[in-house]
XYZ file of C-alpha atoms in Angstrom:
215
model
C 66.791 91.442 -60.954
C 70.155 91.675 -59.014
C 72.287 88.632 -59.218
C 71.946 85.876 -56.658
C 75.142 84.656 -55.036
C 75.587 81.295 -53.397
C 78.906 80.731 -51.548
C 79.947 77.134 -51.075
C 82.272 77.060 -48.050
C 84.316 74.069 -47.026
C 84.609 73.613 -43.239
C 87.840 74.396 -41.359
C 90.608 72.127 -40.156
C 89.576 69.241 -37.924
C 91.199 67.884 -34.798
C 92.362 64.435 -36.025
C 95.583 63.247 -34.381
C 95.072 59.570 -35.531
C 94.483 60.758 -39.091
C 91.230 58.914 -39.454
C 89.224 59.038 -42.722
C 86.220 60.257 -40.785
C 83.689 60.844 -43.535
C 80.279 61.053 -41.943
C 81.375 59.754 -38.502
C 80.217 62.020 -35.603
C 82.483 63.616 -33.020
C 85.057 65.259 -35.288
C 85.300 68.934 -34.373
C 87.389 71.884 -35.470
C 90.955 72.128 -34.221
C 92.249 75.343 -32.789
C 93.333 76.432 -36.229
C 90.042 75.368 -37.640
C 88.304 77.651 -35.161
C 90.659 80.456 -36.250
C 89.688 79.742 -39.891
C 86.020 79.995 -39.034
C 86.605 83.412 -37.477
C 88.559 84.521 -40.540
C 85.603 83.400 -42.716
C 83.289 85.399 -40.534
C 85.438 88.500 -41.213
C 85.535 87.682 -44.924
C 81.747 87.742 -45.105
C 81.293 90.599 -42.642
C 80.337 93.081 -45.321
C 78.362 90.729 -47.497
C 74.544 91.065 -47.179
C 74.010 87.496 -46.194
C 70.446 86.386 -46.089
C 71.046 82.887 -44.702
C 73.797 80.499 -43.590
C 73.137 76.825 -44.095
C 75.327 73.943 -43.105
C 75.868 70.181 -43.221
C 74.671 68.491 -40.009
C 78.217 67.296 -39.236
C 79.964 69.106 -36.298
C 82.823 70.582 -38.244
C 80.533 72.284 -40.763
C 78.180 73.565 -38.005
C 81.108 74.984 -36.095
C 82.417 76.706 -39.227
C 79.013 78.184 -39.976
C 78.302 79.475 -36.500
C 80.583 82.602 -36.403
C 79.634 83.466 -40.073
C 75.927 83.455 -39.059
C 76.478 85.176 -35.725
C 78.127 88.142 -37.392
C 74.877 88.686 -39.262
C 72.525 87.989 -36.415
C 71.350 84.742 -38.237
C 70.747 81.201 -36.967
C 72.498 78.390 -38.793
C 70.115 76.324 -40.774
C 70.835 72.580 -41.279
C 70.532 70.812 -44.644
C 71.240 67.079 -44.817
C 71.843 67.438 -48.573
C 75.107 69.284 -47.791
C 76.618 66.250 -45.832
C 79.903 64.585 -46.662
C 79.812 61.731 -49.222
C 79.918 58.219 -47.910
C 82.633 55.795 -48.599
C 83.905 52.235 -47.610
C 87.022 53.656 -45.904
C 85.162 55.597 -43.226
C 86.957 54.991 -39.877
C 90.252 53.803 -41.374
C 93.197 55.388 -39.548
C 96.698 56.111 -40.773
C 97.952 55.189 -44.277
C 94.998 54.281 -46.525
C 97.286 52.805 -49.281
C 98.673 50.390 -46.683
C 95.232 49.524 -45.486
C 94.206 48.675 -49.034
C 97.175 46.479 -49.627
C 96.386 44.535 -46.444
C 92.751 44.002 -47.345
C 92.510 42.542 -50.901
C 88.751 41.887 -50.426
C 88.137 45.624 -51.048
C 90.170 45.805 -54.203
C 87.026 45.229 -56.256
C 85.549 48.508 -54.822
C 88.355 50.446 -56.490
C 87.605 49.322 -60.041
C 85.809 52.520 -61.262
C 87.116 56.073 -60.887
C 84.213 57.556 -62.671
C 81.369 56.479 -60.225
C 83.355 56.228 -57.854
C 82.866 52.529 -57.032
C 84.140 52.931 -53.385
C 81.410 55.229 -52.156
C 78.487 57.576 -53.011
C 78.222 58.067 -56.779
C 79.302 61.488 -58.002
C 75.980 61.896 -59.859
C 74.028 61.338 -56.721
C 76.194 63.839 -54.826
C 75.722 66.447 -57.604
C 71.946 65.872 -57.512
C 71.554 66.627 -53.792
C 74.064 69.533 -53.618
C 72.537 71.204 -56.782
C 69.117 70.804 -55.222
C 70.296 72.578 -52.109
C 71.814 75.401 -54.139
C 68.711 75.726 -56.257
C 66.492 75.913 -53.145
C 68.766 78.643 -51.661
C 68.988 80.548 -54.862
C 65.124 80.531 -55.362
C 64.344 81.419 -51.721
C 66.770 84.299 -51.530
C 66.696 85.477 -55.098
C 68.785 88.646 -55.468
C 70.667 88.030 -52.228
C 73.671 86.101 -50.927
C 73.679 82.829 -49.111
C 76.514 80.724 -47.546
C 76.288 76.924 -47.695
C 78.866 75.197 -45.516
C 79.729 71.635 -46.790
C 82.717 69.363 -47.483
C 85.371 68.898 -50.026
C 83.970 66.259 -52.243
C 80.390 67.558 -52.435
C 81.554 71.126 -53.232
C 84.084 69.907 -55.826
C 81.773 67.568 -57.799
C 79.049 70.164 -57.600
C 81.404 72.636 -59.223
C 82.534 70.191 -61.937
C 78.821 69.638 -62.860
C 78.047 73.417 -62.872
C 81.053 73.996 -65.155
C 79.951 70.997 -67.333
C 83.183 69.153 -66.684
C 83.677 65.408 -66.247
C 82.917 64.243 -62.745
C 85.684 61.636 -62.884
C 88.633 62.934 -60.911
C 91.380 62.070 -58.434
C 90.684 63.349 -54.880
C 94.179 64.828 -54.487
C 93.412 67.037 -57.511
C 90.436 68.814 -55.961
C 90.852 72.576 -55.843
C 88.873 72.997 -52.621
C 91.123 73.697 -49.615
C 90.028 73.842 -45.971
C 87.833 76.892 -45.242
C 87.818 77.822 -49.002
C 84.977 79.659 -50.726
C 83.565 78.663 -54.052
C 81.191 81.298 -55.231
C 78.384 80.837 -57.742
C 76.771 83.871 -59.303
C 73.354 83.527 -60.919
C 71.181 85.563 -63.123
C 67.833 83.994 -62.379
C 68.445 80.250 -62.848
C 71.411 80.770 -65.170
C 74.886 80.343 -63.731
C 77.002 83.411 -64.782
C 80.223 82.590 -63.190
C 82.285 80.668 -60.604
C 85.123 82.082 -58.492
C 87.282 80.606 -55.766
C 89.026 82.025 -52.786
C 91.018 80.924 -49.773
C 90.446 83.765 -47.296
C 91.443 81.662 -44.238
C 94.496 79.938 -45.580
C 96.842 81.907 -43.345
C 95.505 80.177 -40.258
C 97.056 76.908 -41.430
C 100.668 78.226 -41.631
C 102.841 76.061 -39.415
C 100.572 72.988 -38.993
C 100.917 71.288 -35.777
C 102.077 67.653 -35.576
C 99.103 65.259 -35.892
C 96.768 67.795 -37.301
C 94.419 67.004 -40.121
C 96.136 68.034 -43.367
C 93.496 66.711 -45.781
C 90.210 66.720 -44.010
C 87.080 66.162 -46.040
């Protein structure tokens, strides 16, 4: 049987002038450069025989998925399992470190990097993302599928696929905006993981107030 390929795509840059840690909050859309990234991703996948495009329900993921799907005459499917992780800092604007210093009541939530203790557990994120990947792999065996999600879910899913520790610092995630983490399967067996940033050029010369580290 031909290999099955699942592409985990992170959404593009978000319009976020107040630098809010938006998490699962609604209403955060792609910026102009994020839209350009989505178009570059559509070009990147133009020659791939995509069987489906599936996305997190959040606006930024849906907007990233739309041009990819349209180029193949596909409708974007929505899968809640691809949604961003939840955390206690959702809605905080500006400097998070300063916010933490001014709110000692939340210090207890920072006690454990491994879980992490400030939001959805890594093991729970892995379980739901791996389930979404497995379903896509089985439904479209021998084909290629794009799953559009968010930085943390993609990164911890990759760590688990590569049998690495799930404990990590967020700033060390190798999962840039509009990046593509590709999983190649032979049946149910993972044969390899590759990583690409086909839309990175769209972020050159970031505008003041843009979202540099969206999730």
